[in-house]
mmCIF file of C-alpha atoms in Angstrom:
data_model
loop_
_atom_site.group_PDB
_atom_site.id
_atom_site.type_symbol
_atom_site.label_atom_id
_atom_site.label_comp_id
_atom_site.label_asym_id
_atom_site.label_seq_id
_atom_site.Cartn_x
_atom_site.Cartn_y
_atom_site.Cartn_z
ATOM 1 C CA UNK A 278 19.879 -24.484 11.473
ATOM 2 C CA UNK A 279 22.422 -22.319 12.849
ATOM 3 C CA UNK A 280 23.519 -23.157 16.454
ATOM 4 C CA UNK A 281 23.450 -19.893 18.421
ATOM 5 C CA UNK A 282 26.084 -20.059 21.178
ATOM 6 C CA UNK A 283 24.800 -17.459 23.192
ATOM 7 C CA UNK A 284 23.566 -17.472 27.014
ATOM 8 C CA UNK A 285 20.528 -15.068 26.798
ATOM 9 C CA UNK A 286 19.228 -17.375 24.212
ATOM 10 C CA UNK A 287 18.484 -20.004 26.378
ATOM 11 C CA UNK A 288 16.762 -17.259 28.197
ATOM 12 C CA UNK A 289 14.610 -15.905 25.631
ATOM 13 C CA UNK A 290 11.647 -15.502 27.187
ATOM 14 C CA UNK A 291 13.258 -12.810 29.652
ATOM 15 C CA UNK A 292 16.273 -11.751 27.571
ATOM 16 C CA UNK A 293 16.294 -7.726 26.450
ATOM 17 C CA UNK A 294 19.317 -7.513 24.849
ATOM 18 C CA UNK A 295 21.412 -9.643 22.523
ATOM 19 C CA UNK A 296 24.749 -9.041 20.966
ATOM 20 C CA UNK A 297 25.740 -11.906 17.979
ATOM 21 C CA UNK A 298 28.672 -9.960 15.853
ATOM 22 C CA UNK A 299 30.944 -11.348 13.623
ATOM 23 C CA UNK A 300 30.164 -15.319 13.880
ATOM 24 C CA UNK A 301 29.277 -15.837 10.350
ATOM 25 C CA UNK A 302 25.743 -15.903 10.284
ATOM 26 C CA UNK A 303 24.093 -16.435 6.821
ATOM 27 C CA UNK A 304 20.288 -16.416 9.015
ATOM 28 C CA UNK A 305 18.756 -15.738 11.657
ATOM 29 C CA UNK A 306 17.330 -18.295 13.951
ATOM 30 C CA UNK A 307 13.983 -19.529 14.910
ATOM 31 C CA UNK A 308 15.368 -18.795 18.326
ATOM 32 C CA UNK A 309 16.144 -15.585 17.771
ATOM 33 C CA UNK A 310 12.699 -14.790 17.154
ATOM 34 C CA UNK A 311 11.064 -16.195 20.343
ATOM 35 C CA UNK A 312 12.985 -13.702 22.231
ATOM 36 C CA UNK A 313 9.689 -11.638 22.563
ATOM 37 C CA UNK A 314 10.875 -9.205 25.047
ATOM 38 C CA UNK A 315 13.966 -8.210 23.112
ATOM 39 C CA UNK A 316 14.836 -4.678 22.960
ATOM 40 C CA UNK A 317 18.539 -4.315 21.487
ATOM 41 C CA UNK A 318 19.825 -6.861 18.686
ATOM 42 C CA UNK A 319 23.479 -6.677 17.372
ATOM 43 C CA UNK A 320 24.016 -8.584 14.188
ATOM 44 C CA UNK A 321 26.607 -6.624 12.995
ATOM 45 C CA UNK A 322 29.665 -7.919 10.099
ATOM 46 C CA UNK A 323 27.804 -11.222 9.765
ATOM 47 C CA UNK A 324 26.694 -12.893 6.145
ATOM 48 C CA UNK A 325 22.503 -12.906 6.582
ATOM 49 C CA UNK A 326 20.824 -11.671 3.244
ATOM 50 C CA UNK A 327 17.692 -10.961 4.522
ATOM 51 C CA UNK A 328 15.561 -10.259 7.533
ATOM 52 C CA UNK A 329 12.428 -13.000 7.800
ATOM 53 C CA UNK A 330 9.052 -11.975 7.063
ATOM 54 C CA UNK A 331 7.802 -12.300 10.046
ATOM 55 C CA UNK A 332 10.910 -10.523 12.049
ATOM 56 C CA UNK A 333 9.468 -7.663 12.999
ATOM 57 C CA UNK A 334 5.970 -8.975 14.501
ATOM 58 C CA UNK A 335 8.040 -11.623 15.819
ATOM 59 C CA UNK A 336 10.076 -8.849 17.662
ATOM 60 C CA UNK A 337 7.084 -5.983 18.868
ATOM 61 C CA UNK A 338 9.642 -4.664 21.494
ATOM 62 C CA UNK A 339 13.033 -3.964 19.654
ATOM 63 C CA UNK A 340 14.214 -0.548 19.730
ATOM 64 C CA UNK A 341 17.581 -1.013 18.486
ATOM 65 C CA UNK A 342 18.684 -3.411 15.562
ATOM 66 C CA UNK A 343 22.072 -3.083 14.421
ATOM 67 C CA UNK A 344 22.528 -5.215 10.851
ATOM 68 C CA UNK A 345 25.633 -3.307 9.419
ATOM 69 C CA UNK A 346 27.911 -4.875 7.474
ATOM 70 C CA UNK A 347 25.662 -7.936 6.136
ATOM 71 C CA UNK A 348 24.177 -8.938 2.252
ATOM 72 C CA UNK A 349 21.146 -7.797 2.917
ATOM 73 C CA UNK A 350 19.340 -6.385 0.173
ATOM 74 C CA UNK A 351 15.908 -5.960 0.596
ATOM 75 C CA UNK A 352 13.521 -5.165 4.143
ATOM 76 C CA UNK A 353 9.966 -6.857 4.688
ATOM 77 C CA UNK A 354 7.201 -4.570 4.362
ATOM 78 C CA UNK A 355 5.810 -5.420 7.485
ATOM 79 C CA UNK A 356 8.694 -3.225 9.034
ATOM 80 C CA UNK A 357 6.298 -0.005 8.621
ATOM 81 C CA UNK A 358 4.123 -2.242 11.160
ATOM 82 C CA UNK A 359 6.408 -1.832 14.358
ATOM 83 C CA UNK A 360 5.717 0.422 16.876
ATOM 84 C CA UNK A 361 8.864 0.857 18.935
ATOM 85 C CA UNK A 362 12.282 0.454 16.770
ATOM 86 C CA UNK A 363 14.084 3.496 17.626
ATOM 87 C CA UNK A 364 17.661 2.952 16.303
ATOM 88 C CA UNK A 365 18.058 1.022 12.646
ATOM 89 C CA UNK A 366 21.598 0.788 11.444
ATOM 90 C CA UNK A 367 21.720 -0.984 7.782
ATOM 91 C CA UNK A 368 24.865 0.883 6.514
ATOM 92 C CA UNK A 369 27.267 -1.487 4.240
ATOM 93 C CA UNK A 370 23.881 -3.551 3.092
ATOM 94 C CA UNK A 371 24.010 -4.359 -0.965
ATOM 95 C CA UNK A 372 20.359 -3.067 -0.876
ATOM 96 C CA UNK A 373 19.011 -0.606 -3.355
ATOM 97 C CA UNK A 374 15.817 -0.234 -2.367
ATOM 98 C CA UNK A 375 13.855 1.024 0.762
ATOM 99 C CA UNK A 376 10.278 -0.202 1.196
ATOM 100 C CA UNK A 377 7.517 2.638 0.941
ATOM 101 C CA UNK A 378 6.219 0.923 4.055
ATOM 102 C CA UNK A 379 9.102 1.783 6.038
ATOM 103 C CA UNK A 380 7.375 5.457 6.063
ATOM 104 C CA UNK A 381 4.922 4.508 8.449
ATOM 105 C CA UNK A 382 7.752 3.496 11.245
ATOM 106 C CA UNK A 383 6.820 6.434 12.754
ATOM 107 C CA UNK A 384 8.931 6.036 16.290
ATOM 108 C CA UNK A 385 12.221 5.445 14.264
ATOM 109 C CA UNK A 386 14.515 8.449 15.419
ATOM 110 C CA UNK A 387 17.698 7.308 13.679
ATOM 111 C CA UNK A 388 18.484 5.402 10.513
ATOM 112 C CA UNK A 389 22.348 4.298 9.032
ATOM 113 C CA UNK A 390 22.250 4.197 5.223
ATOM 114 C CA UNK A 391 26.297 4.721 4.829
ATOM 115 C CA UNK A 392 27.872 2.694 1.961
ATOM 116 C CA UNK A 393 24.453 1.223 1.018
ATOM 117 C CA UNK A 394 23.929 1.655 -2.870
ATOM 118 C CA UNK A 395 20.081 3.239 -2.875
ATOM 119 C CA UNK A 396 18.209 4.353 -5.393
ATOM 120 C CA UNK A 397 15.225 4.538 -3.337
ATOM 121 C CA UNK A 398 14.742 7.389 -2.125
ATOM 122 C CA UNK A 399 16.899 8.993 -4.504
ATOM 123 C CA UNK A 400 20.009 10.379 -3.352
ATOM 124 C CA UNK A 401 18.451 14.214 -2.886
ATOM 125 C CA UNK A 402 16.059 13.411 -0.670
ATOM 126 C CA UNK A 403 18.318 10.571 1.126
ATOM 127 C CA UNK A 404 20.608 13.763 1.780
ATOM 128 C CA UNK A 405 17.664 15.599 3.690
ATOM 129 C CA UNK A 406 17.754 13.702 6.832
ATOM 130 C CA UNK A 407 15.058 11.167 8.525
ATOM 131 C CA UNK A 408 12.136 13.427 8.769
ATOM 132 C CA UNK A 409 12.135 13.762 5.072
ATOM 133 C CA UNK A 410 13.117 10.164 4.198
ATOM 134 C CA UNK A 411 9.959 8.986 6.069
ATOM 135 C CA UNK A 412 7.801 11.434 4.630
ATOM 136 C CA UNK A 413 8.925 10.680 0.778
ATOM 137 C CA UNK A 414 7.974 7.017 1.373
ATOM 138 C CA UNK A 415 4.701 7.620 2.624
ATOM 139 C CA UNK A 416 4.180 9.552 -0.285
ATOM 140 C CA UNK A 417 5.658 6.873 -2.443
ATOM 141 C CA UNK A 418 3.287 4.043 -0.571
ATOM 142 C CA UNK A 419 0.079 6.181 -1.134
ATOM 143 C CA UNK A 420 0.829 6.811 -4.676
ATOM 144 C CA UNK A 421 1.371 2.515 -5.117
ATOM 145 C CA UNK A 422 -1.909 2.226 -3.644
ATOM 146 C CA UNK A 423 -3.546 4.690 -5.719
ATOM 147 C CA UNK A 424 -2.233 3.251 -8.791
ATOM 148 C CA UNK A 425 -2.984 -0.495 -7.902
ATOM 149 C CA UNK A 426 -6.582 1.006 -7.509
ATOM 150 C CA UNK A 427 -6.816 2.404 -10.994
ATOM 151 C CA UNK A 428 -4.989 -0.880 -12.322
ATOM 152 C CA UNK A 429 -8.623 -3.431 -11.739
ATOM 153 C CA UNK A 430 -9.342 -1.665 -15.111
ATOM 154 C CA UNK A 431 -5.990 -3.989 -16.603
ATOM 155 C CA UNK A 432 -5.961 -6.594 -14.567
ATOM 156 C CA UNK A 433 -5.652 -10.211 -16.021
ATOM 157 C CA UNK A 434 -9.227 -11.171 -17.276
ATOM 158 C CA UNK A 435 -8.711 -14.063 -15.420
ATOM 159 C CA UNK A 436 -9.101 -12.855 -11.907
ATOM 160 C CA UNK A 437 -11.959 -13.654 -10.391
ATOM 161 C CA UNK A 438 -12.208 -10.831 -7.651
ATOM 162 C CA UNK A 439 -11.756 -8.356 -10.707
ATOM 163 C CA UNK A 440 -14.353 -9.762 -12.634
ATOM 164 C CA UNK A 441 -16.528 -9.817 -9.577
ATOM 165 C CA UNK A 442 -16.071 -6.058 -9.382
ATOM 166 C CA UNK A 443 -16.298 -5.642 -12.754
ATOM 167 C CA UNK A 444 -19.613 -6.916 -13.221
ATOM 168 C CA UNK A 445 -21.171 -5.704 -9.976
ATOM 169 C CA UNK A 446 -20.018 -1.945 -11.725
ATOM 170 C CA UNK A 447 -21.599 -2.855 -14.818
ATOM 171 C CA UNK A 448 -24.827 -3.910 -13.284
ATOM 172 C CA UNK A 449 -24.520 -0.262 -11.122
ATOM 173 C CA UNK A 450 -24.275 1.192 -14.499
ATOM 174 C CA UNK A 451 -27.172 -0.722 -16.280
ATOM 175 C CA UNK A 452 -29.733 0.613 -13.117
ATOM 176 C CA UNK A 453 -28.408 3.876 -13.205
ATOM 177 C CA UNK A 454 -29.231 3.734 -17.040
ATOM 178 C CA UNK A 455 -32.889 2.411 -16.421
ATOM 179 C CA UNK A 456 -33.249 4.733 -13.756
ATOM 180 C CA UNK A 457 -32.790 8.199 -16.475
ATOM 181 C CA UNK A 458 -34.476 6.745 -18.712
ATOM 182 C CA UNK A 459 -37.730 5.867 -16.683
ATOM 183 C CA UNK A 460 -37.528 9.285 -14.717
ATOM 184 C CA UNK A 461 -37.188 10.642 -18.908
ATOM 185 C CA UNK A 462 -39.864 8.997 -19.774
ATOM 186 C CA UNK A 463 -41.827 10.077 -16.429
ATOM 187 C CA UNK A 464 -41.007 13.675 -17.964
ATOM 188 C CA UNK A 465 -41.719 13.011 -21.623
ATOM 189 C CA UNK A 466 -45.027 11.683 -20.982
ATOM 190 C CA UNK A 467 -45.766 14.890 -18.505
ATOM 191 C CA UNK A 468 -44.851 16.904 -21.053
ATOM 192 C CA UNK A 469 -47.116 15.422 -23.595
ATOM 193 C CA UNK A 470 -49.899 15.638 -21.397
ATOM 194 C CA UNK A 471 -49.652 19.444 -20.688
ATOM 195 C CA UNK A 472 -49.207 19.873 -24.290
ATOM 196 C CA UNK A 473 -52.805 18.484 -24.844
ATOM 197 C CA UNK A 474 -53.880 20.546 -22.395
ATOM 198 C CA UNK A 475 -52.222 23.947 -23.693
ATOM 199 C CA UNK A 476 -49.673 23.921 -20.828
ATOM 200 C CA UNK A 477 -46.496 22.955 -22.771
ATOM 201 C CA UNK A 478 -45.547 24.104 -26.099
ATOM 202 C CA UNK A 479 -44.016 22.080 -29.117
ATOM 203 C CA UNK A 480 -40.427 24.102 -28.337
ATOM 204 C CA UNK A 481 -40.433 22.962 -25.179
ATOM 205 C CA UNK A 482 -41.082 18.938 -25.903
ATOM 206 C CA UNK A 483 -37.751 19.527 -28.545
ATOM 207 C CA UNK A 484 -35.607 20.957 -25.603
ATOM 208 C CA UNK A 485 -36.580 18.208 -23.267
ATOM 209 C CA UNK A 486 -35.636 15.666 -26.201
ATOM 210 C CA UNK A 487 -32.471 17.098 -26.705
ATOM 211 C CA UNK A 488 -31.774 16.726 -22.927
ATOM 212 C CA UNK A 489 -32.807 13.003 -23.012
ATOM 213 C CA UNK A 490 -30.306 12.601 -26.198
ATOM 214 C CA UNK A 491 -27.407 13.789 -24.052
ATOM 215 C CA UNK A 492 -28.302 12.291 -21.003
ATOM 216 C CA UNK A 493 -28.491 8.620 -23.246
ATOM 217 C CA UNK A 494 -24.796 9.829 -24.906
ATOM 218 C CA UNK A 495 -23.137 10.680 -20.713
ATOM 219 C CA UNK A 496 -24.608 7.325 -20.241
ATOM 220 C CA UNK A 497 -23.333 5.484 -23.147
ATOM 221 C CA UNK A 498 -19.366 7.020 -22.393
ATOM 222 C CA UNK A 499 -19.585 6.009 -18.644
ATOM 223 C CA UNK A 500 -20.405 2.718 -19.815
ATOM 224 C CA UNK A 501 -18.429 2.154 -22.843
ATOM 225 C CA UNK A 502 -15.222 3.147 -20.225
ATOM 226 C CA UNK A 503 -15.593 0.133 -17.724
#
């Protein structure tokens, strides 16, 4: 572990502001991130490749992080769970990619990209400003989630949750299936009797089974599709 030679670390319960530039730093400490009432962190023309998962719940009152100049190249998800970060400078980072969840950092007034080599968000929209940075990313998580919903129909057979679901829609299926063709056979049978009785005529018992035929075929497709 990297010995962090730094007063207001010794201090971290009260410390709000910490500036560790240039020193080399591949990581960041355990220290670091027991500093729970930190509000500025400097970090800037150091080595670290990556912030730790838990950085930015570890962190809940940061508002400025500088991290220029590192080899990071790739931000936890669980940045798009903060509520306060303000200022995020990441300019000179080798990363290429911005998480979607990043979108949802909703008080984040300010973002350095300069000299990083992105590809997400493309460089059009990454020439719009902020506003529509954040707003392309949100679009980008909801359309993830939408298609890791539609993906349980391809998931590995293997999976027990999927197969759960799987069979708990083909049961749904199956009673919705028993349920036409009782209620068809409710109105079948009606039908027969008011025939005997010179209600219903013979046309209209051949348009009812022509409705039960393609009711048993729209049943048939929603099944055969699961």
């Amino acid at each position: 572990m990297i010995d962090y030679d730094h007063e207001s670390v010794d201090c971290a319960e009260r410390a709000v502001m910490l500036h560790m530039r240039r020193r080399g730093l591949k990581s960041i400490s355990d220290s670091v991130l027991l500093m729970t009432h930190l509000q500025s962190l400097s970090l800037e023309g150091n080595a670290i490749r990556g912030l730790p998962e838990r950085f930015f719940g570890s962190l809940p009152a940061l508002l400025w992080l500088d991290v220029r100049n590192n080899q990071i190249s790739a931000l936890p998800a669980a940045v798009g769970q903060h509520m306060c970060l303000k200022t995020f400078l990441l300019e000179g980072n080798p990363i290429t990619a911005l998480p979607p969840e990043l979108g949802n950092l909703m008080s984040l007034k300010a973002l350095s990209l300069r000299n990083c080599p992105l590809t997400f968000p493309p460089r059009d929209v990454l020439d719009l400003g902020l506003p529509n940075i954040l707003q392309y990313l949100r679009c980008a998580q909801l359309e993830v989630e939408r298609l890791c919903f539609s993906s349980l129909d391809v998931c590995e057979e293997d999976d027990p949750d999927i197969q759960i679901f799987q069979e708990l829609r083909h049961r749904i299926i199956l009673m919705e299936r028993n349920d036409l063709h009782t209620h068809t056979r409710s109105r079948v049978q009606h039908l027969l009797n008011g025939q005997r009785e010179g209600r219903v005529t013979q046309k209209d018992l051949e348009e009812e089974e022509e409705e039960e035929e393609e009711d048993s075929r729209s049943t048939s497709l929603s099944s055969s599709s699961t």
